[in-house]
JSON list of N, CA and C in Angstrom, two decimals:
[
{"chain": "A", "resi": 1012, "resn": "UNK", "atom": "N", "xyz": [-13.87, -69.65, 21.21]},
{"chain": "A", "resi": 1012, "resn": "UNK", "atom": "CA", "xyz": [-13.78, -71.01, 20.66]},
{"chain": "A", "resi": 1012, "resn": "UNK", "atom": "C", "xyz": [-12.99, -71.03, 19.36]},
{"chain": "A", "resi": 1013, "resn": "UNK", "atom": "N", "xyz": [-12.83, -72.06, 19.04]},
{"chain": "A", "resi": 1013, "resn": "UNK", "atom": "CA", "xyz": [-11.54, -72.14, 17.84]},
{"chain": "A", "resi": 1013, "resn": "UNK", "atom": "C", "xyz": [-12.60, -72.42, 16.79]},
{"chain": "A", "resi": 1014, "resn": "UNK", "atom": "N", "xyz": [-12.20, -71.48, 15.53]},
{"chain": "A", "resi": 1014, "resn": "UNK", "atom": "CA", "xyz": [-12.62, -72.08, 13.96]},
{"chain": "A", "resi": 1014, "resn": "UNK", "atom": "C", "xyz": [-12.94, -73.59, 14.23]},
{"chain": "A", "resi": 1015, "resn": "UNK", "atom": "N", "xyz": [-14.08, -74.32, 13.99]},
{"chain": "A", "resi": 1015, "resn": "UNK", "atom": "CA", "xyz": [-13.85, -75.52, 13.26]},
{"chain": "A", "resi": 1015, "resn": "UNK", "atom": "C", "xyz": [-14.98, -75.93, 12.05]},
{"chain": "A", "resi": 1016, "resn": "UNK", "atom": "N", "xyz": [-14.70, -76.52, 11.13]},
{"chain": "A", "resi": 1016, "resn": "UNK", "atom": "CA", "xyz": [-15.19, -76.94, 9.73]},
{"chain": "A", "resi": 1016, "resn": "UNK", "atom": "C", "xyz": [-15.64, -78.28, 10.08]},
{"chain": "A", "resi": 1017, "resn": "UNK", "atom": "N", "xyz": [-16.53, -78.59, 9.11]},
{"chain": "A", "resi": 1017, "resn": "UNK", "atom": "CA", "xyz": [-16.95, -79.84, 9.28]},
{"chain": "A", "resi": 1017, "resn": "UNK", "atom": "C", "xyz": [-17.28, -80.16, 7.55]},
{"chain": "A", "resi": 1018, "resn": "UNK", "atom": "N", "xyz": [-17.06, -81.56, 7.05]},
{"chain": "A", "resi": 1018, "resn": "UNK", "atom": "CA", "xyz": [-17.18, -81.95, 5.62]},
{"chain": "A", "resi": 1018, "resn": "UNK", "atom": "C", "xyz": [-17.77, -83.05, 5.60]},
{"chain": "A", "resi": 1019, "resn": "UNK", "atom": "N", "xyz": [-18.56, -83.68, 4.69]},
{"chain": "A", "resi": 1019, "resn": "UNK", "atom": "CA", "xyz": [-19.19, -84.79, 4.67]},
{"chain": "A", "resi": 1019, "resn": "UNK", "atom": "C", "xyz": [-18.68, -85.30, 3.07]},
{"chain": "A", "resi": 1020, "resn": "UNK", "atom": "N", "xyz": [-18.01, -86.78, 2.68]},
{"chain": "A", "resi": 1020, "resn": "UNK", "atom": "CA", "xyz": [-17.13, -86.69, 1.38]},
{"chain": "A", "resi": 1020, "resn": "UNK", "atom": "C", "xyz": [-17.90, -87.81, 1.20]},
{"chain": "A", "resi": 1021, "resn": "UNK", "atom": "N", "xyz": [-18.18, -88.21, 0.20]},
{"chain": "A", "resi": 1021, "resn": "UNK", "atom": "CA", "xyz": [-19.07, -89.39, -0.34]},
{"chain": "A", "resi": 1021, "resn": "UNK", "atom": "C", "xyz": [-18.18, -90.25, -1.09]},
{"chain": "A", "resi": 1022, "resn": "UNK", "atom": "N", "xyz": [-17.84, -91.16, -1.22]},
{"chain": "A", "resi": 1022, "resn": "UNK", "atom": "CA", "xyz": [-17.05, -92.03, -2.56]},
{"chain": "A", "resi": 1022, "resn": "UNK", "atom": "C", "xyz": [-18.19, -92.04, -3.74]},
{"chain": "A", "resi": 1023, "resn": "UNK", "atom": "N", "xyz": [-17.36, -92.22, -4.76]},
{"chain": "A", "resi": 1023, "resn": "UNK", "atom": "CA", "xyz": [-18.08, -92.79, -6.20]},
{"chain": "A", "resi": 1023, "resn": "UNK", "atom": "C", "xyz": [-19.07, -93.59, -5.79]},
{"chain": "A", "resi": 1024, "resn": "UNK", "atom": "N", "xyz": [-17.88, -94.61, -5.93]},
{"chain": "A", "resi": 1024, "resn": "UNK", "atom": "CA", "xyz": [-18.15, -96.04, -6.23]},
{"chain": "A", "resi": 1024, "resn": "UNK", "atom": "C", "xyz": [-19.33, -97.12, -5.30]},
{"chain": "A", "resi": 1025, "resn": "UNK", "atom": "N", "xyz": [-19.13, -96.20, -3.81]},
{"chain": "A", "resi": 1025, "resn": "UNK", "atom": "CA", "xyz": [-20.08, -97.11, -2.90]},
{"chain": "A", "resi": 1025, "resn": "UNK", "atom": "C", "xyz": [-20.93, -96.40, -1.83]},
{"chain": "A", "resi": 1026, "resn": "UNK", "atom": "N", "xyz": [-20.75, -95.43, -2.55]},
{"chain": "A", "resi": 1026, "resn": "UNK", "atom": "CA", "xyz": [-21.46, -94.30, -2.37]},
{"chain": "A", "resi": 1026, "resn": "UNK", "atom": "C", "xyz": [-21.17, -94.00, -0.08]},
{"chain": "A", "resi": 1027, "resn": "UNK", "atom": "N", "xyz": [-20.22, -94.24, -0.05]},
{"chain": "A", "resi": 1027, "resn": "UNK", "atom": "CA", "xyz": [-19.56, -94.77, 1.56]},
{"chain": "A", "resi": 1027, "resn": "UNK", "atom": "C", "xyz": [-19.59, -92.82, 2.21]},
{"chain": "A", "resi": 1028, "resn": "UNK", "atom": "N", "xyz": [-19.54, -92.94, 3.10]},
{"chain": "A", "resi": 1028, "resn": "UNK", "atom": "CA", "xyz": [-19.48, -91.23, 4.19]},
{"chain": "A", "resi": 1028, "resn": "UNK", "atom": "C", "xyz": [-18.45, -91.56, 4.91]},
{"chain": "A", "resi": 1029, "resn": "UNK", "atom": "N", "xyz": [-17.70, -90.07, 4.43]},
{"chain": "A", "resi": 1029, "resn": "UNK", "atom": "CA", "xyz": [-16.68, -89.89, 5.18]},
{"chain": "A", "resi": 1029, "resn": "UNK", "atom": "C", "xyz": [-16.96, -88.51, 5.85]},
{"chain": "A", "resi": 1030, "resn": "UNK", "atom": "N", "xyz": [-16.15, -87.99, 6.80]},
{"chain": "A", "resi": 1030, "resn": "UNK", "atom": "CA", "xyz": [-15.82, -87.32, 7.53]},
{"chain": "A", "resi": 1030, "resn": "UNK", "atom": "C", "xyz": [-14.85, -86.68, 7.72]},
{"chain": "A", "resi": 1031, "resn": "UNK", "atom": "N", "xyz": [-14.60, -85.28, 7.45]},
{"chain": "A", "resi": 1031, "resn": "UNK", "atom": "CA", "xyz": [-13.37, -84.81, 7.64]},
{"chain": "A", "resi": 1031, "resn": "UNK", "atom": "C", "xyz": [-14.01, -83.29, 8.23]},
{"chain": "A", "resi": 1032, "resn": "UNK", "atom": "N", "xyz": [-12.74, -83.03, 9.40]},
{"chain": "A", "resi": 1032, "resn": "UNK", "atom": "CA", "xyz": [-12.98, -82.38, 10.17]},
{"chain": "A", "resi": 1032, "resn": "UNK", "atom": "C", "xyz": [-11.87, -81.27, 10.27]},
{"chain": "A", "resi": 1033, "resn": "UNK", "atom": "N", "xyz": [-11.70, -79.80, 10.43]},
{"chain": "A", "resi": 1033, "resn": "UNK", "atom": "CA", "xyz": [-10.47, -78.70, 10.59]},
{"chain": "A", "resi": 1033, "resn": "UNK", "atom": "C", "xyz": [-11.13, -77.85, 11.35]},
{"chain": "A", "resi": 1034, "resn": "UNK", "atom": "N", "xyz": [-9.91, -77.63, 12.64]},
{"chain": "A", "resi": 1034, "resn": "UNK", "atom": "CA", "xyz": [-10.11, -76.98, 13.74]},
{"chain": "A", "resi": 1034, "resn": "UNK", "atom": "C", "xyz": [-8.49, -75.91, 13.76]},
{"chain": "A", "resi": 1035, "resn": "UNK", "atom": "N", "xyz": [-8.68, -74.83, 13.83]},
{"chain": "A", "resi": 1035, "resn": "UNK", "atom": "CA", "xyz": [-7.79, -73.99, 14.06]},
{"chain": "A", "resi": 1035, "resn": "UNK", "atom": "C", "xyz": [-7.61, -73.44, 15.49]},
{"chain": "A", "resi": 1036, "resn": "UNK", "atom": "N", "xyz": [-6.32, -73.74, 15.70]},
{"chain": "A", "resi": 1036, "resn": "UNK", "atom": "CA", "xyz": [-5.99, -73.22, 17.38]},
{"chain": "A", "resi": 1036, "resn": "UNK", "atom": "C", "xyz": [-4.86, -72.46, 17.57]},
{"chain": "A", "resi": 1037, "resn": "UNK", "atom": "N", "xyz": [-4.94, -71.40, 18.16]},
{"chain": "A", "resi": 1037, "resn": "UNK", "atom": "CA", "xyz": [-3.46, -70.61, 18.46]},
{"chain": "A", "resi": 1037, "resn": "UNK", "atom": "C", "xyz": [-2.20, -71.54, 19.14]},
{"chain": "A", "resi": 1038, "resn": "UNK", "atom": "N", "xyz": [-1.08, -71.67, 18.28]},
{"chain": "A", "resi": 1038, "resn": "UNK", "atom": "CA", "xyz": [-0.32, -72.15, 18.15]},
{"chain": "A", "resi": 1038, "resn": "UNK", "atom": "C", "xyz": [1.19, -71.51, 18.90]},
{"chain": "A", "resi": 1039, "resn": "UNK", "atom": "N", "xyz": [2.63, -71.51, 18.80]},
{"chain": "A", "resi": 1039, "resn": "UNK", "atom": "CA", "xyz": [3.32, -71.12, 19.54]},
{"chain": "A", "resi": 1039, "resn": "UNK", "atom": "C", "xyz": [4.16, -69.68, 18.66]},
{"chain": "A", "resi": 1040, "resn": "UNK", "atom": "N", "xyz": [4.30, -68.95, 19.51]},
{"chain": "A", "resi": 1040, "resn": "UNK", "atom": "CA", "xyz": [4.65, -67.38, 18.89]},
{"chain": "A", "resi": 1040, "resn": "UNK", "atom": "C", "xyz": [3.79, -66.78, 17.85]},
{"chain": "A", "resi": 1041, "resn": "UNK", "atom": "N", "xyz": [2.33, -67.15, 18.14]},
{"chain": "A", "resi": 1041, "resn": "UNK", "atom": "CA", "xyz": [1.57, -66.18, 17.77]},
{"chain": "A", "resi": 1041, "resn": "UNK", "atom": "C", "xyz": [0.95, -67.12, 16.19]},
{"chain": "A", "resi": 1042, "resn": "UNK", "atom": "N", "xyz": [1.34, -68.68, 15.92]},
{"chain": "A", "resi": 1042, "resn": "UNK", "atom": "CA", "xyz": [1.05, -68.96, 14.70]},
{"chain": "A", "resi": 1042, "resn": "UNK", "atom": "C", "xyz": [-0.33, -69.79, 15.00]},
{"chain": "A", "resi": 1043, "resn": "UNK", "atom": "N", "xyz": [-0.93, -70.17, 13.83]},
{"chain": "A", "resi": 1043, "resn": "UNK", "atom": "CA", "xyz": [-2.00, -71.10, 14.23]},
{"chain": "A", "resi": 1043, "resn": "UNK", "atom": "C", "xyz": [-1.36, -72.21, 13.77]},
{"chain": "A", "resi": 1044, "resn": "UNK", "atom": "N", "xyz": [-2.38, -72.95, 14.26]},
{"chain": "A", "resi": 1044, "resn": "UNK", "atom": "CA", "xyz": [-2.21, -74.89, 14.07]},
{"chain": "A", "resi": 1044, "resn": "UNK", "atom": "C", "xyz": [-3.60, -75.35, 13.58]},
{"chain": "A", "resi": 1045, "resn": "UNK", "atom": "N", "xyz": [-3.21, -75.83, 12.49]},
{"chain": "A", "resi": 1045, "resn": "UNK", "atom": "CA", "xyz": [-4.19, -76.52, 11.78]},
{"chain": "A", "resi": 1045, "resn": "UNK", "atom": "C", "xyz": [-4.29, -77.72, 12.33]},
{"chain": "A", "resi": 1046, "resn": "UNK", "atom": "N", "xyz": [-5.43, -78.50, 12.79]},
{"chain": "A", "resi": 1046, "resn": "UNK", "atom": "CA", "xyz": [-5.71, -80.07, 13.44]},
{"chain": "A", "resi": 1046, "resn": "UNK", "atom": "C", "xyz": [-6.49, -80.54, 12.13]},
{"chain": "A", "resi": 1047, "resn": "UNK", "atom": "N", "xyz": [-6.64, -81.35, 11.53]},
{"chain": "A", "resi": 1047, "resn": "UNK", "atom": "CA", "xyz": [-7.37, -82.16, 11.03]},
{"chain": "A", "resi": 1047, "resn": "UNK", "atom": "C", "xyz": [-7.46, -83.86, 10.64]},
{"chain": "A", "resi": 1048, "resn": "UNK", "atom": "N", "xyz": [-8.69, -84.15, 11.05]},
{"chain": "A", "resi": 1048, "resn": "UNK", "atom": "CA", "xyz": [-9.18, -85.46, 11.26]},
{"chain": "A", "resi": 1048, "resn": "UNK", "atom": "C", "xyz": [-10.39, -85.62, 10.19]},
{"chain": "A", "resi": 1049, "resn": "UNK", "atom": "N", "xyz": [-9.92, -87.01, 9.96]},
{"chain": "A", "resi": 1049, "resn": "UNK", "atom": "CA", "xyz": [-10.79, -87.80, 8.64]},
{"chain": "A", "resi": 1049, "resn": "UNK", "atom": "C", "xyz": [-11.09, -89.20, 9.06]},
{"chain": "A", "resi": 1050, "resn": "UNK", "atom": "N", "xyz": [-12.40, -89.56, 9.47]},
{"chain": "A", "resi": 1050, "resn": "UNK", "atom": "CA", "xyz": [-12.87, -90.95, 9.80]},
{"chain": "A", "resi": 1050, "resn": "UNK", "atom": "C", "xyz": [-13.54, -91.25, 8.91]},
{"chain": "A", "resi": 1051, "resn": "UNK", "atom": "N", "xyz": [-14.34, -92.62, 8.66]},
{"chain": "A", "resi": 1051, "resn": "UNK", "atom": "CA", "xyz": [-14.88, -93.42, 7.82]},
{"chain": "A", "resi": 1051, "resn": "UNK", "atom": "C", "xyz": [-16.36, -93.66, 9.12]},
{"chain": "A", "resi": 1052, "resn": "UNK", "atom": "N", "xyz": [-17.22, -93.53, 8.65]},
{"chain": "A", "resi": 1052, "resn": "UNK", "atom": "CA", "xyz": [-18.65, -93.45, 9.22]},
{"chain": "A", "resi": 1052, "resn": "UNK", "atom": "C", "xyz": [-18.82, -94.71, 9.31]},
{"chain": "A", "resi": 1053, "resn": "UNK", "atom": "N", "xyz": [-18.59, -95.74, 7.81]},
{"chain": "A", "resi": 1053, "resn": "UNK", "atom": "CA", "xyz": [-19.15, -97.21, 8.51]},
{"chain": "A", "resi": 1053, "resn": "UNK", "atom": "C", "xyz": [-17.33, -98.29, 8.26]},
{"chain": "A", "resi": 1054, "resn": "UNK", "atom": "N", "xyz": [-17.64, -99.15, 8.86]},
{"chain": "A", "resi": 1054, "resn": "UNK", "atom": "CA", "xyz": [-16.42, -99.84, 8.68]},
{"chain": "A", "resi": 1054, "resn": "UNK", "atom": "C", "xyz": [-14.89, -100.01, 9.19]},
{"chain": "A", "resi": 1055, "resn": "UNK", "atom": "N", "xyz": [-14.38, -100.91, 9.41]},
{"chain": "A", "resi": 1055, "resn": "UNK", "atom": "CA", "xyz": [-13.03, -100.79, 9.83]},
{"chain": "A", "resi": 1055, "resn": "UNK", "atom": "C", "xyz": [-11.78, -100.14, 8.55]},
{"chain": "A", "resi": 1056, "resn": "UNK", "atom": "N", "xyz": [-11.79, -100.96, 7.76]},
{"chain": "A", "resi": 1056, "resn": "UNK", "atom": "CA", "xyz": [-11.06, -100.54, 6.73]},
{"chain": "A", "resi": 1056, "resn": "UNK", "atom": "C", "xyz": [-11.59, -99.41, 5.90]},
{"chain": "A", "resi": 1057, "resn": "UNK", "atom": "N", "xyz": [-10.75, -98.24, 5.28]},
{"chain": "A", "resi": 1057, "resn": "UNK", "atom": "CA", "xyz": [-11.17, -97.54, 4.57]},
{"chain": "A", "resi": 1057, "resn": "UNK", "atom": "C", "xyz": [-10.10, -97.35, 3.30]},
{"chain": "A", "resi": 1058, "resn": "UNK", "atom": "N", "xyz": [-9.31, -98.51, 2.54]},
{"chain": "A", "resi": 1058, "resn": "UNK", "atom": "CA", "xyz": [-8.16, -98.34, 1.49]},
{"chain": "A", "resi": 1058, "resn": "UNK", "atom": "C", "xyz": [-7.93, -97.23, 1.83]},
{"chain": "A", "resi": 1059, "resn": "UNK", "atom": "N", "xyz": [-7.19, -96.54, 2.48]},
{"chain": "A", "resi": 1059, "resn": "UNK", "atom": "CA", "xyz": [-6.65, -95.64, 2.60]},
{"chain": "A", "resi": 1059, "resn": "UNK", "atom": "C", "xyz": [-7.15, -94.04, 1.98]},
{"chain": "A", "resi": 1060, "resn": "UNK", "atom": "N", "xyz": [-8.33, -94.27, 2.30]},
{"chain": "A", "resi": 1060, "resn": "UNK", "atom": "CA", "xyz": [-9.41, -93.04, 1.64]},
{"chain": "A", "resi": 1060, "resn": "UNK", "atom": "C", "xyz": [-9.56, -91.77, 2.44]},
{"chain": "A", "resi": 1061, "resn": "UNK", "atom": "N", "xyz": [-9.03, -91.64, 3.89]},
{"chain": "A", "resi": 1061, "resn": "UNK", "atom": "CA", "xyz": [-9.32, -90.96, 4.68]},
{"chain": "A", "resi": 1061, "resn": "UNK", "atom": "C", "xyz": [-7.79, -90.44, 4.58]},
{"chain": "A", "resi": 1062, "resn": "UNK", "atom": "N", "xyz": [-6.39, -91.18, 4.69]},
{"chain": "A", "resi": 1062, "resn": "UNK", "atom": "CA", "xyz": [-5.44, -90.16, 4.62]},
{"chain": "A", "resi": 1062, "resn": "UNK", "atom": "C", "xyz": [-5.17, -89.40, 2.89]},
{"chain": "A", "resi": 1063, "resn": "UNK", "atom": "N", "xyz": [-5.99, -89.77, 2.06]},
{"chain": "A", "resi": 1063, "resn": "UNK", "atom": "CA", "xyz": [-6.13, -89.35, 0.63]},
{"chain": "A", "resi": 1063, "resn": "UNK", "atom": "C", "xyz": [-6.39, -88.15, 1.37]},
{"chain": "A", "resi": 1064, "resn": "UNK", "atom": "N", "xyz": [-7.85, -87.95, 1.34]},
{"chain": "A", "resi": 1064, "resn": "UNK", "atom": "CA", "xyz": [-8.60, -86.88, 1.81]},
{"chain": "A", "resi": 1064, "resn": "UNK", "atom": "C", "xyz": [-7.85, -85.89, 2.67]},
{"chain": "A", "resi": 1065, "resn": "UNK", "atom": "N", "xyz": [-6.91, -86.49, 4.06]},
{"chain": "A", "resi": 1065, "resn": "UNK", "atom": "CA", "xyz": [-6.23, -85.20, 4.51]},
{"chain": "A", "resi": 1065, "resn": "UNK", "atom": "C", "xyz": [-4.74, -84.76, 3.29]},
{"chain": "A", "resi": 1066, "resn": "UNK", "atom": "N", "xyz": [-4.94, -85.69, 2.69]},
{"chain": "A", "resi": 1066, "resn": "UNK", "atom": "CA", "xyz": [-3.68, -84.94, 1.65]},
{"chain": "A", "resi": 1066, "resn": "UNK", "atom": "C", "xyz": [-4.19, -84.40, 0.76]},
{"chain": "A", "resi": 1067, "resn": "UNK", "atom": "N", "xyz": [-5.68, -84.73, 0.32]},
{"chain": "A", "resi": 1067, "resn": "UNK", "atom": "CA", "xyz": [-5.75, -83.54, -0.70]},
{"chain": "A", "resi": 1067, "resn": "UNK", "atom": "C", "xyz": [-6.18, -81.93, -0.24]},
{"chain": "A", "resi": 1068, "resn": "UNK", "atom": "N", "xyz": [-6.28, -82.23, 0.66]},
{"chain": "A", "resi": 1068, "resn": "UNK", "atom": "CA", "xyz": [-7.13, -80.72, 1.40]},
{"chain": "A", "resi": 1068, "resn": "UNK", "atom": "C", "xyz": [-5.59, -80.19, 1.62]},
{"chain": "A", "resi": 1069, "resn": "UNK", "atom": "N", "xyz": [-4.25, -80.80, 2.25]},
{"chain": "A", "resi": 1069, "resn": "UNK", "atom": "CA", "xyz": [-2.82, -79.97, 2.17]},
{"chain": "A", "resi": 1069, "resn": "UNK", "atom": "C", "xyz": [-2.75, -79.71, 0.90]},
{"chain": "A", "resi": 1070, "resn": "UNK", "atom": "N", "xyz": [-3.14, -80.36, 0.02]},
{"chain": "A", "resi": 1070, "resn": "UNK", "atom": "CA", "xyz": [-2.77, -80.07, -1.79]},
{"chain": "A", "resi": 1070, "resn": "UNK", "atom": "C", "xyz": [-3.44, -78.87, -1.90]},
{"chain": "A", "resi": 1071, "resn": "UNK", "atom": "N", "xyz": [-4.36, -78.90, -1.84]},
{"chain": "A", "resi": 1071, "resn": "UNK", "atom": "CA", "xyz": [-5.51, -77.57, -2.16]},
{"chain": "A", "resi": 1071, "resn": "UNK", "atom": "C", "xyz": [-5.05, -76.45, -1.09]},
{"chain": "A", "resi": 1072, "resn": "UNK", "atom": "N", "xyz": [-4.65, -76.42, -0.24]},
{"chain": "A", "resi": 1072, "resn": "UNK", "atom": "CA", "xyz": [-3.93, -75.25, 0.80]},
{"chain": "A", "resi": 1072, "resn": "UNK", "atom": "C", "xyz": [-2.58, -74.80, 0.27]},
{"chain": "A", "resi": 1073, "resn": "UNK", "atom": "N", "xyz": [-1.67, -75.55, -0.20]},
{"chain": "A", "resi": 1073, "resn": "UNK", "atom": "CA", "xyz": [-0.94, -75.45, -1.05]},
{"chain": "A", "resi": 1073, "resn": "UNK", "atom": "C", "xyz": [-1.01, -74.53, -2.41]},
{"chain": "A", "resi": 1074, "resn": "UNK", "atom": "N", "xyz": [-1.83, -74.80, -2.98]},
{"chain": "A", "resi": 1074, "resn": "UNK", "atom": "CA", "xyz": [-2.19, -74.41, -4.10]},
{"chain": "A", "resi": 1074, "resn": "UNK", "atom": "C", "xyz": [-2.64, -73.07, -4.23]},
{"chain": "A", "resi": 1075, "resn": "UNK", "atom": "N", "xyz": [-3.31, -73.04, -2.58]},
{"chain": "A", "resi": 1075, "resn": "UNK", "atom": "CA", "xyz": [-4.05, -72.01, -2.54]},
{"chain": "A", "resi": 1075, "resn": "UNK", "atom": "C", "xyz": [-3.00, -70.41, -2.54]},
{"chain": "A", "resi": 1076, "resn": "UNK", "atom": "N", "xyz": [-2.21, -70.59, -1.22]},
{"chain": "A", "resi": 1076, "resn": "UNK", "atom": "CA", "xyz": [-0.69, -69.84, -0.79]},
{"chain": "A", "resi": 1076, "resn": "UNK", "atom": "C", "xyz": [0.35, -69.99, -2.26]},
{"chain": "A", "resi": 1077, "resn": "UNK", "atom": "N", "xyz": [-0.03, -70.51, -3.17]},
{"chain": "A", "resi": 1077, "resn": "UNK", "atom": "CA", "xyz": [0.83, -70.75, -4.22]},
{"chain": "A", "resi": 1077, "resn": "UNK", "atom": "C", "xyz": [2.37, -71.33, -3.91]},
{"chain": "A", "resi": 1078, "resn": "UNK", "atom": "N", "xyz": [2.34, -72.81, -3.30]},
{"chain": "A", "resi": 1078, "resn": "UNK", "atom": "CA", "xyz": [3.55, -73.19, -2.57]},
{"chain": "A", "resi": 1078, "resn": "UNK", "atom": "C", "xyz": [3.65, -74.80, -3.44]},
{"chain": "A", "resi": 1079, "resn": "UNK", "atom": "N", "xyz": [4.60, -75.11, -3.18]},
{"chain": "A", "resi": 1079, "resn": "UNK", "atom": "CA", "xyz": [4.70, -76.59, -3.48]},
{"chain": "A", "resi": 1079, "resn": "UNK", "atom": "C", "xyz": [3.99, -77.55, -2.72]},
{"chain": "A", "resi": 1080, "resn": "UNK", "atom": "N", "xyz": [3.49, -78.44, -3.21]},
{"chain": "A", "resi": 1080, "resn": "UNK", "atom": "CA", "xyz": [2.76, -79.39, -2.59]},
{"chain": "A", "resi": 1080, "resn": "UNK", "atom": "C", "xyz": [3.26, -80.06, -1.84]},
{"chain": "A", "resi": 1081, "resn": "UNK", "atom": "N", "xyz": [3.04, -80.98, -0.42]},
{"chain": "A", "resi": 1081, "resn": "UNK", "atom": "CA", "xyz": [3.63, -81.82, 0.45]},
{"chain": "A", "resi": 1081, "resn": "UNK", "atom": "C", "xyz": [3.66, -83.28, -0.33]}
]
């Protein structure tokens, strides 16, 4: 079965649950592929809080490999 992570992200302000999810799968010539998904638990709209969240987790992977940020 493939790596997968699971996160539970709270806001400040409204104290709202999010969801963010990373699954690693063998990818083509031997690389992996990172999948990750970020939903909002209640609600249609989420101001754009869920693609924050998958950009800060590339920021922090970034950071990590010591690379420039996306």
């Amino acid at each position: 079965p493939s790596p997968r992570r699971q996160a539970l992200i709270t806001s400040r302000l409204w104290w709202f649950h999010d969801d963010l999810e990373t699954t690693l799968e063998p990818g083509p010539e031997g690389r992996l592929c990172l999948h990750i998904r970020a939903a909002s638990r209640i609600g249609k709209g989420d101001f754009g809080a869920n693609r924050r969240h998958v950009l800060d987790l590339y920021r922090e992977l970034a950071r990590i490999r010591g690379e420039a940020a996306p």
